[in-house]
Amino acid sequence: MRAIVGFVACLVMCTQVWALSLSDLTDKDAGGGLKEALTQGAAKAVDMLGKQDGFLKNKAVKIPLPDGLQQAEKLMRTFGMKKQADELITAMNRAAEAAVPEAKQLLVGAVRDMSVDDAKKILTGGETSGTEYFKGKTSAQLKERFLPIVQQAMDKVGLAKSYEKFASKGAKYGVISKEDADLDNYVTEKALDGLFKMVAEEEKAIRKNPVGAAGSLAKKVFGALGG
Protein backbone atom coordinates (compact mmCIF):
# COMPACT_ATOMS: atom_id res chain seq x y z
CA MET A 1 0.00 0.00 0.00
CA ARG A 2 2.83 2.38 0.87
CA ALA A 3 4.43 1.66 -2.51
CA ILE A 4 1.17 2.55 -4.29
CA VAL A 5 0.78 5.77 -2.31
CA GLY A 6 4.39 6.70 -3.08
CA PHE A 7 3.89 6.05 -6.78
CA VAL A 8 0.74 8.20 -6.88
CA ALA A 9 2.52 11.03 -5.05
CA CYS A 10 5.41 10.87 -7.50
CA LEU A 11 3.00 10.92 -10.42
CA VAL A 12 1.24 13.99 -9.05
CA MET A 13 4.54 15.81 -8.55
CA CYS A 14 5.74 14.98 -12.07
CA THR A 15 2.43 16.16 -13.51
CA GLN A 16 2.77 19.46 -11.68
CA VAL A 17 6.28 19.96 -13.02
CA TRP A 18 5.33 19.27 -16.61
CA ALA A 19 2.23 21.47 -16.30
CA LEU A 20 4.43 24.50 -15.63
CA SER A 21 5.44 26.89 -18.34
CA LEU A 22 8.57 29.01 -18.38
CA SER A 23 6.51 32.08 -17.47
CA ASP A 24 5.47 30.36 -14.22
CA LEU A 25 9.06 30.22 -13.00
CA THR A 26 10.84 32.97 -11.09
CA ASP A 27 14.16 34.26 -12.40
CA LYS A 28 15.79 32.63 -9.39
CA ASP A 29 14.28 29.22 -10.18
CA ALA A 30 15.03 29.48 -13.89
CA GLY A 31 18.63 30.50 -13.30
CA GLY A 32 19.16 27.95 -10.54
CA GLY A 33 17.72 25.09 -12.56
CA LEU A 34 19.80 25.99 -15.58
CA LYS A 35 22.95 26.17 -13.48
CA GLU A 36 22.23 22.73 -12.01
CA ALA A 37 21.79 21.23 -15.45
CA LEU A 38 24.82 22.89 -17.06
CA THR A 39 27.06 22.00 -14.13
CA GLN A 40 25.90 18.39 -14.36
CA GLY A 41 26.44 18.22 -18.11
CA ALA A 42 29.85 19.86 -18.03
CA ALA A 43 31.10 17.66 -15.19
CA LYS A 44 29.89 14.51 -16.92
CA ALA A 45 31.58 15.46 -20.19
CA VAL A 46 34.88 16.21 -18.42
CA ASP A 47 34.75 12.96 -16.44
CA MET A 48 33.96 10.99 -19.58
CA LEU A 49 36.90 12.41 -21.56
CA GLY A 50 39.46 12.99 -18.82
CA LYS A 51 40.33 9.35 -18.27
CA GLN A 52 42.29 6.68 -20.11
CA ASP A 53 40.70 6.00 -23.50
CA GLY A 54 38.28 8.90 -23.01
CA PHE A 55 39.37 10.22 -26.40
CA LEU A 56 41.15 7.25 -27.92
CA LYS A 57 38.20 4.84 -27.71
CA ASN A 58 35.49 7.41 -28.43
CA LYS A 59 34.94 7.60 -32.20
CA ALA A 60 33.09 10.91 -31.85
CA VAL A 61 36.16 12.74 -30.49
CA LYS A 62 39.19 10.55 -31.25
CA ILE A 63 42.03 12.73 -32.54
CA PRO A 64 43.49 11.60 -35.89
CA LEU A 65 46.53 12.97 -37.66
CA PRO A 66 45.82 16.27 -39.43
CA ASP A 67 44.03 15.94 -42.76
CA GLY A 68 47.08 16.91 -44.78
CA LEU A 69 49.06 14.00 -43.34
CA GLN A 70 46.47 11.26 -43.76
CA GLN A 71 48.33 10.08 -46.85
CA ALA A 72 51.58 10.03 -44.91
CA GLU A 73 49.93 7.85 -42.29
CA LYS A 74 48.88 5.38 -44.98
CA LEU A 75 52.45 5.25 -46.28
CA MET A 76 53.80 4.65 -42.77
CA ARG A 77 51.50 1.66 -42.43
CA THR A 78 52.31 0.39 -45.93
CA PHE A 79 56.05 0.42 -45.22
CA GLY A 80 55.86 -1.44 -41.94
CA MET A 81 55.57 1.57 -39.65
CA LYS A 82 52.11 0.75 -38.31
CA LYS A 83 53.43 0.68 -34.75
CA GLN A 84 54.89 4.19 -35.03
CA ALA A 85 51.70 5.59 -36.57
CA ASP A 86 49.60 4.03 -33.81
CA GLU A 87 52.00 5.29 -31.13
CA LEU A 88 51.70 8.87 -32.39
CA ILE A 89 47.89 8.77 -32.57
CA THR A 90 47.73 7.20 -29.11
CA ALA A 91 50.08 9.86 -27.72
CA MET A 92 47.93 12.67 -29.12
CA ASN A 93 44.80 11.26 -27.55
CA ARG A 94 46.52 10.57 -24.23
CA ALA A 95 47.67 14.19 -24.16
CA ALA A 96 44.08 15.36 -24.65
CA GLU A 97 42.87 13.02 -21.90
CA ALA A 98 45.47 14.47 -19.53
CA ALA A 99 44.47 18.07 -20.31
CA VAL A 100 40.68 17.87 -20.13
CA PRO A 101 40.30 17.61 -16.30
CA GLU A 102 41.63 21.19 -16.16
CA ALA A 103 38.34 22.28 -17.72
CA LYS A 104 36.04 21.46 -14.81
CA GLN A 105 37.00 24.40 -12.61
CA LEU A 106 36.63 26.92 -15.45
CA LEU A 107 33.31 25.52 -16.66
CA VAL A 108 31.84 25.49 -13.17
CA GLY A 109 33.11 29.04 -12.67
CA ALA A 110 31.39 30.15 -15.87
CA VAL A 111 28.13 28.69 -14.56
CA ARG A 112 28.55 30.41 -11.20
CA ASP A 113 29.13 33.80 -12.87
CA MET A 114 26.15 33.49 -15.22
CA SER A 115 23.83 36.50 -15.19
CA VAL A 116 20.03 36.42 -15.29
CA ASP A 117 20.12 37.69 -18.88
CA ASP A 118 22.60 34.93 -19.82
CA ALA A 119 20.27 32.34 -18.29
CA LYS A 120 17.23 33.63 -20.15
CA LYS A 121 19.08 33.59 -23.48
CA ILE A 122 20.22 30.01 -22.90
CA LEU A 123 16.79 28.79 -21.78
CA THR A 124 15.04 30.27 -24.80
CA GLY A 125 17.87 29.58 -27.25
CA GLY A 126 18.80 26.53 -29.30
CA GLU A 127 19.50 23.05 -27.99
CA THR A 128 23.20 23.80 -27.50
CA SER A 129 22.98 27.46 -26.46
CA GLY A 130 24.46 26.57 -23.07
CA THR A 131 27.48 25.02 -24.76
CA GLU A 132 27.91 28.14 -26.89
CA TYR A 133 27.89 30.18 -23.68
CA PHE A 134 30.68 27.97 -22.31
CA LYS A 135 32.69 28.43 -25.49
CA GLY A 136 32.45 32.18 -25.35
CA LYS A 137 33.37 32.38 -21.68
CA THR A 138 36.08 29.74 -21.37
CA SER A 139 37.74 28.88 -24.73
CA ALA A 140 40.72 31.24 -24.42
CA GLN A 141 41.44 30.26 -20.81
CA LEU A 142 41.00 26.57 -21.55
CA LYS A 143 43.52 26.74 -24.36
CA GLU A 144 46.02 28.41 -22.04
CA ARG A 145 45.59 25.62 -19.49
CA PHE A 146 45.51 22.74 -21.97
CA LEU A 147 48.55 23.70 -24.04
CA PRO A 148 51.34 23.21 -21.45
CA ILE A 149 49.85 19.86 -20.39
CA VAL A 150 49.68 18.72 -24.00
CA GLN A 151 53.24 19.92 -24.60
CA GLN A 152 54.52 18.01 -21.58
CA ALA A 153 52.77 14.83 -22.70
CA MET A 154 53.94 15.09 -26.31
CA ASP A 155 57.55 15.84 -25.32
CA LYS A 156 57.74 12.28 -24.02
CA VAL A 157 57.12 10.92 -27.52
CA GLY A 158 60.18 11.07 -29.78
CA LEU A 159 58.06 10.42 -32.83
CA ALA A 160 56.21 13.69 -32.22
CA LYS A 161 59.39 15.64 -32.99
CA SER A 162 59.86 13.69 -36.21
CA TYR A 163 56.27 14.51 -37.11
CA GLU A 164 56.80 18.23 -36.61
CA LYS A 165 59.90 18.24 -38.81
CA PHE A 166 58.01 16.42 -41.53
CA ALA A 167 54.93 18.62 -41.09
CA SER A 168 56.91 21.86 -41.24
CA LYS A 169 58.13 20.86 -44.69
CA GLY A 170 54.58 20.01 -45.70
CA ALA A 171 53.43 23.44 -44.51
CA LYS A 172 55.93 25.11 -46.85
CA TYR A 173 54.28 23.43 -49.82
CA GLY A 174 50.73 23.98 -48.63
CA VAL A 175 50.10 20.29 -47.93
CA ILE A 176 49.21 21.08 -44.34
CA SER A 177 48.28 24.31 -42.55
CA LYS A 178 50.86 26.02 -40.36
CA GLU A 179 48.52 25.60 -37.38
CA ASP A 180 48.27 21.83 -37.89
CA ALA A 181 52.01 21.56 -38.42
CA ASP A 182 52.38 22.55 -34.76
CA LEU A 183 51.35 19.26 -33.17
CA ASP A 184 50.88 20.68 -29.67
CA ASN A 185 48.55 23.36 -30.98
CA TYR A 186 46.67 20.84 -33.14
CA VAL A 187 46.08 18.45 -30.23
CA THR A 188 45.01 21.31 -27.95
CA GLU A 189 42.44 22.56 -30.48
CA LYS A 190 41.11 19.03 -31.02
CA ALA A 191 40.87 18.49 -27.27
CA LEU A 192 38.75 21.64 -27.00
CA ASP A 193 36.59 20.56 -29.93
CA GLY A 194 36.03 17.17 -28.32
CA LEU A 195 35.20 18.68 -24.94
CA PHE A 196 32.59 21.06 -26.31
CA LYS A 197 31.14 18.34 -28.51
CA MET A 198 30.50 16.15 -25.48
CA VAL A 199 29.20 19.07 -23.39
CA ALA A 200 26.74 19.77 -26.23
CA GLU A 201 25.63 16.13 -26.28
CA GLU A 202 25.00 16.25 -22.54
CA GLU A 203 23.05 19.50 -22.86
CA LYS A 204 20.86 18.06 -25.62
CA ALA A 205 20.22 14.93 -23.55
CA ILE A 206 19.06 16.99 -20.54
CA ARG A 207 16.78 19.14 -22.71
CA LYS A 208 15.30 16.03 -24.32
CA ASN A 209 14.82 14.15 -21.06
CA PRO A 210 14.52 16.56 -18.10
CA VAL A 211 13.54 13.70 -15.78
CA GLY A 212 17.14 12.49 -16.09
CA ALA A 213 18.51 15.78 -14.80
CA ALA A 214 20.38 15.61 -11.49
CA GLY A 215 18.57 18.25 -9.46
CA SER A 216 14.88 18.79 -8.78
CA LEU A 217 15.15 22.44 -9.83
CA ALA A 218 16.71 21.43 -13.16
CA LYS A 219 13.84 18.99 -13.72
CA LYS A 220 11.37 21.75 -12.97
CA VAL A 221 12.94 24.24 -15.38
CA PHE A 222 13.56 21.92 -18.30
CA GLY A 223 10.23 20.25 -17.76
CA ALA A 224 8.60 23.66 -18.20
CA LEU A 225 10.52 24.18 -21.42
CA GLY A 226 9.26 20.86 -22.73
CA GLY A 227 5.69 21.65 -21.78
PDB file of C-alpha atoms in Angstrom:
ATOM      1  CA  MET A   1       0.000   0.000   0.000  1.00  0.00           C
ATOM      2  CA  ARG A   2       2.834   2.385   0.866  1.00  0.00           C
ATOM      3  CA  ALA A   3       4.426   1.665  -2.506  1.00  0.00           C
ATOM      4  CA  ILE A   4       1.167   2.547  -4.289  1.00  0.00           C
ATOM      5  CA  VAL A   5       0.778   5.767  -2.310  1.00  0.00           C
ATOM      6  CA  GLY A   6       4.386   6.697  -3.076  1.00  0.00           C
ATOM      7  CA  PHE A   7       3.894   6.053  -6.776  1.00  0.00           C
ATOM      8  CA  VAL A   8       0.739   8.205  -6.885  1.00  0.00           C
ATOM      9  CA  ALA A   9       2.521  11.030  -5.049  1.00  0.00           C
ATOM     10  CA  CYS A  10       5.410  10.870  -7.502  1.00  0.00           C
ATOM     11  CA  LEU A  11       2.998  10.916 -10.424  1.00  0.00           C
ATOM     12  CA  VAL A  12       1.241  13.991  -9.050  1.00  0.00           C
ATOM     13  CA  MET A  13       4.544  15.811  -8.548  1.00  0.00           C
ATOM     14  CA  CYS A  14       5.737  14.983 -12.066  1.00  0.00           C
ATOM     15  CA  THR A  15       2.433  16.160 -13.514  1.00  0.00           C
ATOM     16  CA  GLN A  16       2.766  19.455 -11.681  1.00  0.00           C
ATOM     17  CA  VAL A  17       6.277  19.957 -13.021  1.00  0.00           C
ATOM     18  CA  TRP A  18       5.328  19.269 -16.612  1.00  0.00           C
ATOM     19  CA  ALA A  19       2.233  21.466 -16.297  1.00  0.00           C
ATOM     20  CA  LEU A  20       4.426  24.504 -15.625  1.00  0.00           C
ATOM     21  CA  SER A  21       5.437  26.890 -18.345  1.00  0.00           C
ATOM     22  CA  LEU A  22       8.568  29.010 -18.381  1.00  0.00           C
ATOM     23  CA  SER A  23       6.515  32.080 -17.469  1.00  0.00           C
ATOM     24  CA  ASP A  24       5.470  30.362 -14.224  1.00  0.00           C
ATOM     25  CA  LEU A  25       9.063  30.220 -12.999  1.00  0.00           C
ATOM     26  CA  THR A  26      10.842  32.970 -11.087  1.00  0.00           C
ATOM     27  CA  ASP A  27      14.161  34.264 -12.400  1.00  0.00           C
ATOM     28  CA  LYS A  28      15.790  32.634  -9.386  1.00  0.00           C
ATOM     29  CA  ASP A  29      14.284  29.221 -10.183  1.00  0.00           C
ATOM     30  CA  ALA A  30      15.025  29.477 -13.887  1.00  0.00           C
ATOM     31  CA  GLY A  31      18.627  30.499 -13.298  1.00  0.00           C
ATOM     32  CA  GLY A  32      19.157  27.948 -10.536  1.00  0.00           C
ATOM     33  CA  GLY A  33      17.725  25.087 -12.562  1.00  0.00           C
ATOM     34  CA  LEU A  34      19.799  25.987 -15.578  1.00  0.00           C
ATOM     35  CA  LYS A  35      22.954  26.169 -13.483  1.00  0.00           C
ATOM     36  CA  GLU A  36      22.233  22.726 -12.007  1.00  0.00           C
ATOM     37  CA  ALA A  37      21.790  21.234 -15.453  1.00  0.00           C
ATOM     38  CA  LEU A  38      24.822  22.890 -17.058  1.00  0.00           C
ATOM     39  CA  THR A  39      27.060  21.995 -14.127  1.00  0.00           C
ATOM     40  CA  GLN A  40      25.898  18.385 -14.363  1.00  0.00           C
ATOM     41  CA  GLY A  41      26.440  18.219 -18.115  1.00  0.00           C
ATOM     42  CA  ALA A  42      29.850  19.862 -18.033  1.00  0.00           C
ATOM     43  CA  ALA A  43      31.103  17.662 -15.189  1.00  0.00           C
ATOM     44  CA  LYS A  44      29.885  14.511 -16.916  1.00  0.00           C
ATOM     45  CA  ALA A  45      31.584  15.465 -20.186  1.00  0.00           C
ATOM     46  CA  VAL A  46      34.884  16.206 -18.422  1.00  0.00           C
ATOM     47  CA  ASP A  47      34.755  12.961 -16.439  1.00  0.00           C
ATOM     48  CA  MET A  48      33.962  10.994 -19.579  1.00  0.00           C
ATOM     49  CA  LEU A  49      36.899  12.406 -21.557  1.00  0.00           C
ATOM     50  CA  GLY A  50      39.463  12.994 -18.815  1.00  0.00           C
ATOM     51  CA  LYS A  51      40.328   9.350 -18.266  1.00  0.00           C
ATOM     52  CA  GLN A  52      42.286   6.679 -20.109  1.00  0.00           C
ATOM     53  CA  ASP A  53      40.703   6.003 -23.504  1.00  0.00           C
ATOM     54  CA  GLY A  54      38.282   8.901 -23.011  1.00  0.00           C
ATOM     55  CA  PHE A  55      39.370  10.224 -26.403  1.00  0.00           C
ATOM     56  CA  LEU A  56      41.148   7.245 -27.920  1.00  0.00           C
ATOM     57  CA  LYS A  57      38.198   4.841 -27.709  1.00  0.00           C
ATOM     58  CA  ASN A  58      35.488   7.405 -28.433  1.00  0.00           C
ATOM     59  CA  LYS A  59      34.942   7.602 -32.197  1.00  0.00           C
ATOM     60  CA  ALA A  60      33.094  10.908 -31.854  1.00  0.00           C
ATOM     61  CA  VAL A  61      36.158  12.739 -30.493  1.00  0.00           C
ATOM     62  CA  LYS A  62      39.193  10.554 -31.248  1.00  0.00           C
ATOM     63  CA  ILE A  63      42.032  12.727 -32.538  1.00  0.00           C
ATOM     64  CA  PRO A  64      43.490  11.605 -35.889  1.00  0.00           C
ATOM     65  CA  LEU A  65      46.534  12.968 -37.664  1.00  0.00           C
ATOM     66  CA  PRO A  66      45.824  16.270 -39.431  1.00  0.00           C
ATOM     67  CA  ASP A  67      44.025  15.938 -42.763  1.00  0.00           C
ATOM     68  CA  GLY A  68      47.080  16.914 -44.778  1.00  0.00           C
ATOM     69  CA  LEU A  69      49.062  13.996 -43.344  1.00  0.00           C
ATOM     70  CA  GLN A  70      46.470  11.264 -43.762  1.00  0.00           C
ATOM     71  CA  GLN A  71      48.334  10.078 -46.853  1.00  0.00           C
ATOM     72  CA  ALA A  72      51.581  10.025 -44.912  1.00  0.00           C
ATOM     73  CA  GLU A  73      49.932   7.846 -42.289  1.00  0.00           C
ATOM     74  CA  LYS A  74      48.881   5.384 -44.981  1.00  0.00           C
ATOM     75  CA  LEU A  75      52.452   5.252 -46.280  1.00  0.00           C
ATOM     76  CA  MET A  76      53.802   4.651 -42.771  1.00  0.00           C
ATOM     77  CA  ARG A  77      51.499   1.660 -42.428  1.00  0.00           C
ATOM     78  CA  THR A  78      52.311   0.386 -45.926  1.00  0.00           C
ATOM     79  CA  PHE A  79      56.053   0.422 -45.217  1.00  0.00           C
ATOM     80  CA  GLY A  80      55.858  -1.438 -41.945  1.00  0.00           C
ATOM     81  CA  MET A  81      55.573   1.575 -39.646  1.00  0.00           C
ATOM     82  CA  LYS A  82      52.112   0.746 -38.308  1.00  0.00           C
ATOM     83  CA  LYS A  83      53.434   0.679 -34.752  1.00  0.00           C
ATOM     84  CA  GLN A  84      54.895   4.190 -35.030  1.00  0.00           C
ATOM     85  CA  ALA A  85      51.704   5.586 -36.565  1.00  0.00           C
ATOM     86  CA  ASP A  86      49.602   4.028 -33.810  1.00  0.00           C
ATOM     87  CA  GLU A  87      51.996   5.293 -31.132  1.00  0.00           C
ATOM     88  CA  LEU A  88      51.697   8.869 -32.389  1.00  0.00           C
ATOM     89  CA  ILE A  89      47.891   8.767 -32.569  1.00  0.00           C
ATOM     90  CA  THR A  90      47.733   7.198 -29.105  1.00  0.00           C
ATOM     91  CA  ALA A  91      50.081   9.855 -27.720  1.00  0.00           C
ATOM     92  CA  MET A  92      47.929  12.665 -29.124  1.00  0.00           C
ATOM     93  CA  ASN A  93      44.801  11.260 -27.548  1.00  0.00           C
ATOM     94  CA  ARG A  94      46.517  10.565 -24.228  1.00  0.00           C
ATOM     95  CA  ALA A  95      47.674  14.188 -24.160  1.00  0.00           C
ATOM     96  CA  ALA A  96      44.077  15.359 -24.647  1.00  0.00           C
ATOM     97  CA  GLU A  97      42.865  13.018 -21.899  1.00  0.00           C
ATOM     98  CA  ALA A  98      45.474  14.469 -19.528  1.00  0.00           C
ATOM     99  CA  ALA A  99      44.471  18.069 -20.311  1.00  0.00           C
ATOM    100  CA  VAL A 100      40.681  17.871 -20.129  1.00  0.00           C
ATOM    101  CA  PRO A 101      40.305  17.612 -16.305  1.00  0.00           C
ATOM    102  CA  GLU A 102      41.626  21.186 -16.165  1.00  0.00           C
ATOM    103  CA  ALA A 103      38.335  22.277 -17.722  1.00  0.00           C
ATOM    104  CA  LYS A 104      36.040  21.459 -14.813  1.00  0.00           C
ATOM    105  CA  GLN A 105      36.997  24.401 -12.611  1.00  0.00           C
ATOM    106  CA  LEU A 106      36.627  26.920 -15.446  1.00  0.00           C
ATOM    107  CA  LEU A 107      33.313  25.517 -16.663  1.00  0.00           C
ATOM    108  CA  VAL A 108      31.840  25.489 -13.166  1.00  0.00           C
ATOM    109  CA  GLY A 109      33.110  29.036 -12.673  1.00  0.00           C
ATOM    110  CA  ALA A 110      31.391  30.149 -15.871  1.00  0.00           C
ATOM    111  CA  VAL A 111      28.128  28.691 -14.564  1.00  0.00           C
ATOM    112  CA  ARG A 112      28.548  30.410 -11.204  1.00  0.00           C
ATOM    113  CA  ASP A 113      29.126  33.797 -12.875  1.00  0.00           C
ATOM    114  CA  MET A 114      26.150  33.489 -15.218  1.00  0.00           C
ATOM    115  CA  SER A 115      23.825  36.503 -15.191  1.00  0.00           C
ATOM    116  CA  VAL A 116      20.026  36.425 -15.291  1.00  0.00           C
ATOM    117  CA  ASP A 117      20.115  37.686 -18.879  1.00  0.00           C
ATOM    118  CA  ASP A 118      22.596  34.933 -19.821  1.00  0.00           C
ATOM    119  CA  ALA A 119      20.275  32.338 -18.286  1.00  0.00           C
ATOM    120  CA  LYS A 120      17.229  33.634 -20.153  1.00  0.00           C
ATOM    121  CA  LYS A 121      19.076  33.588 -23.485  1.00  0.00           C
ATOM    122  CA  ILE A 122      20.217  30.008 -22.900  1.00  0.00           C
ATOM    123  CA  LEU A 123      16.794  28.789 -21.779  1.00  0.00           C
ATOM    124  CA  THR A 124      15.043  30.270 -24.804  1.00  0.00           C
ATOM    125  CA  GLY A 125      17.873  29.579 -27.250  1.00  0.00           C
ATOM    126  CA  GLY A 126      18.798  26.531 -29.299  1.00  0.00           C
ATOM    127  CA  GLU A 127      19.501  23.051 -27.994  1.00  0.00           C
ATOM    128  CA  THR A 128      23.203  23.804 -27.499  1.00  0.00           C
ATOM    129  CA  SER A 129      22.980  27.456 -26.465  1.00  0.00           C
ATOM    130  CA  GLY A 130      24.460  26.571 -23.074  1.00  0.00           C
ATOM    131  CA  THR A 131      27.477  25.022 -24.756  1.00  0.00           C
ATOM    132  CA  GLU A 132      27.911  28.142 -26.886  1.00  0.00           C
ATOM    133  CA  TYR A 133      27.888  30.176 -23.676  1.00  0.00           C
ATOM    134  CA  PHE A 134      30.675  27.968 -22.310  1.00  0.00           C
ATOM    135  CA  LYS A 135      32.693  28.425 -25.494  1.00  0.00           C
ATOM    136  CA  GLY A 136      32.447  32.177 -25.351  1.00  0.00           C
ATOM    137  CA  LYS A 137      33.368  32.376 -21.682  1.00  0.00           C
ATOM    138  CA  THR A 138      36.082  29.742 -21.374  1.00  0.00           C
ATOM    139  CA  SER A 139      37.736  28.879 -24.727  1.00  0.00           C
ATOM    140  CA  ALA A 140      40.716  31.236 -24.415  1.00  0.00           C
ATOM    141  CA  GLN A 141      41.444  30.258 -20.810  1.00  0.00           C
ATOM    142  CA  LEU A 142      40.996  26.566 -21.549  1.00  0.00           C
ATOM    143  CA  LYS A 143      43.517  26.736 -24.359  1.00  0.00           C
ATOM    144  CA  GLU A 144      46.023  28.407 -22.044  1.00  0.00           C
ATOM    145  CA  ARG A 145      45.590  25.620 -19.494  1.00  0.00           C
ATOM    146  CA  PHE A 146      45.505  22.745 -21.970  1.00  0.00           C
ATOM    147  CA  LEU A 147      48.547  23.701 -24.038  1.00  0.00           C
ATOM    148  CA  PRO A 148      51.340  23.208 -21.448  1.00  0.00           C
ATOM    149  CA  ILE A 149      49.845  19.859 -20.393  1.00  0.00           C
ATOM    150  CA  VAL A 150      49.684  18.723 -24.002  1.00  0.00           C
ATOM    151  CA  GLN A 151      53.245  19.921 -24.597  1.00  0.00           C
ATOM    152  CA  GLN A 152      54.521  18.010 -21.582  1.00  0.00           C
ATOM    153  CA  ALA A 153      52.770  14.827 -22.698  1.00  0.00           C
ATOM    154  CA  MET A 154      53.936  15.092 -26.308  1.00  0.00           C
ATOM    155  CA  ASP A 155      57.554  15.840 -25.318  1.00  0.00           C
ATOM    156  CA  LYS A 156      57.741  12.277 -24.022  1.00  0.00           C
ATOM    157  CA  VAL A 157      57.120  10.915 -27.524  1.00  0.00           C
ATOM    158  CA  GLY A 158      60.181  11.070 -29.778  1.00  0.00           C
ATOM    159  CA  LEU A 159      58.056  10.420 -32.827  1.00  0.00           C
ATOM    160  CA  ALA A 160      56.213  13.686 -32.222  1.00  0.00           C
ATOM    161  CA  LYS A 161      59.389  15.638 -32.986  1.00  0.00           C
ATOM    162  CA  SER A 162      59.856  13.692 -36.211  1.00  0.00           C
ATOM    163  CA  TYR A 163      56.273  14.515 -37.111  1.00  0.00           C
ATOM    164  CA  GLU A 164      56.797  18.225 -36.611  1.00  0.00           C
ATOM    165  CA  LYS A 165      59.904  18.236 -38.810  1.00  0.00           C
ATOM    166  CA  PHE A 166      58.012  16.424 -41.534  1.00  0.00           C
ATOM    167  CA  ALA A 167      54.933  18.616 -41.094  1.00  0.00           C
ATOM    168  CA  SER A 168      56.907  21.861 -41.238  1.00  0.00           C
ATOM    169  CA  LYS A 169      58.129  20.863 -44.691  1.00  0.00           C
ATOM    170  CA  GLY A 170      54.581  20.009 -45.701  1.00  0.00           C
ATOM    171  CA  ALA A 171      53.430  23.437 -44.511  1.00  0.00           C
ATOM    172  CA  LYS A 172      55.926  25.111 -46.846  1.00  0.00           C
ATOM    173  CA  TYR A 173      54.279  23.426 -49.819  1.00  0.00           C
ATOM    174  CA  GLY A 174      50.731  23.983 -48.625  1.00  0.00           C
ATOM    175  CA  VAL A 175      50.101  20.287 -47.925  1.00  0.00           C
ATOM    176  CA  ILE A 176      49.214  21.084 -44.337  1.00  0.00           C
ATOM    177  CA  SER A 177      48.282  24.312 -42.554  1.00  0.00           C
ATOM    178  CA  LYS A 178      50.862  26.021 -40.356  1.00  0.00           C
ATOM    179  CA  GLU A 179      48.521  25.604 -37.377  1.00  0.00           C
ATOM    180  CA  ASP A 180      48.273  21.832 -37.887  1.00  0.00           C
ATOM    181  CA  ALA A 181      52.011  21.560 -38.416  1.00  0.00           C
ATOM    182  CA  ASP A 182      52.384  22.550 -34.761  1.00  0.00           C
ATOM    183  CA  LEU A 183      51.346  19.260 -33.168  1.00  0.00           C
ATOM    184  CA  ASP A 184      50.877  20.682 -29.666  1.00  0.00           C
ATOM    185  CA  ASN A 185      48.550  23.363 -30.979  1.00  0.00           C
ATOM    186  CA  TYR A 186      46.674  20.845 -33.138  1.00  0.00           C
ATOM    187  CA  VAL A 187      46.083  18.453 -30.229  1.00  0.00           C
ATOM    188  CA  THR A 188      45.013  21.309 -27.950  1.00  0.00           C
ATOM    189  CA  GLU A 189      42.444  22.555 -30.475  1.00  0.00           C
ATOM    190  CA  LYS A 190      41.111  19.031 -31.016  1.00  0.00           C
ATOM    191  CA  ALA A 191      40.867  18.487 -27.268  1.00  0.00           C
ATOM    192  CA  LEU A 192      38.754  21.639 -26.998  1.00  0.00           C
ATOM    193  CA  ASP A 193      36.586  20.562 -29.932  1.00  0.00           C
ATOM    194  CA  GLY A 194      36.028  17.171 -28.316  1.00  0.00           C
ATOM    195  CA  LEU A 195      35.205  18.682 -24.938  1.00  0.00           C
ATOM    196  CA  PHE A 196      32.587  21.060 -26.311  1.00  0.00           C
ATOM    197  CA  LYS A 197      31.140  18.341 -28.512  1.00  0.00           C
ATOM    198  CA  MET A 198      30.501  16.151 -25.476  1.00  0.00           C
ATOM    199  CA  VAL A 199      29.197  19.075 -23.394  1.00  0.00           C
ATOM    200  CA  ALA A 200      26.742  19.768 -26.233  1.00  0.00           C
ATOM    201  CA  GLU A 201      25.630  16.132 -26.276  1.00  0.00           C
ATOM    202  CA  GLU A 202      24.996  16.248 -22.538  1.00  0.00           C
ATOM    203  CA  GLU A 203      23.047  19.497 -22.859  1.00  0.00           C
ATOM    204  CA  LYS A 204      20.864  18.055 -25.618  1.00  0.00           C
ATOM    205  CA  ALA A 205      20.223  14.931 -23.548  1.00  0.00           C
ATOM    206  CA  ILE A 206      19.058  16.993 -20.544  1.00  0.00           C
ATOM    207  CA  ARG A 207      16.777  19.137 -22.710  1.00  0.00           C
ATOM    208  CA  LYS A 208      15.302  16.029 -24.315  1.00  0.00           C
ATOM    209  CA  ASN A 209      14.823  14.147 -21.057  1.00  0.00           C
ATOM    210  CA  PRO A 210      14.517  16.565 -18.102  1.00  0.00           C
ATOM    211  CA  VAL A 211      13.542  13.697 -15.778  1.00  0.00           C
ATOM    212  CA  GLY A 212      17.135  12.492 -16.094  1.00  0.00           C
ATOM    213  CA  ALA A 213      18.509  15.784 -14.797  1.00  0.00           C
ATOM    214  CA  ALA A 214      20.383  15.613 -11.488  1.00  0.00           C
ATOM    215  CA  GLY A 215      18.567  18.251  -9.456  1.00  0.00           C
ATOM    216  CA  SER A 216      14.876  18.793  -8.777  1.00  0.00           C
ATOM    217  CA  LEU A 217      15.152  22.437  -9.830  1.00  0.00           C
ATOM    218  CA  ALA A 218      16.714  21.435 -13.158  1.00  0.00           C
ATOM    219  CA  LYS A 219      13.839  18.991 -13.720  1.00  0.00           C
ATOM    220  CA  LYS A 220      11.368  21.751 -12.968  1.00  0.00           C
ATOM    221  CA  VAL A 221      12.942  24.239 -15.377  1.00  0.00           C
ATOM    222  CA  PHE A 222      13.562  21.923 -18.302  1.00  0.00           C
ATOM    223  CA  GLY A 223      10.234  20.248 -17.762  1.00  0.00           C
ATOM    224  CA  ALA A 224       8.601  23.656 -18.201  1.00  0.00           C
ATOM    225  CA  LEU A 225      10.524  24.180 -21.421  1.00  0.00           C
ATOM    226  CA  GLY A 226       9.261  20.858 -22.726  1.00  0.00           C
ATOM    227  CA  GLY A 227       5.689  21.648 -21.776  1.00  0.00           C
TER     228      GLY A 227
END
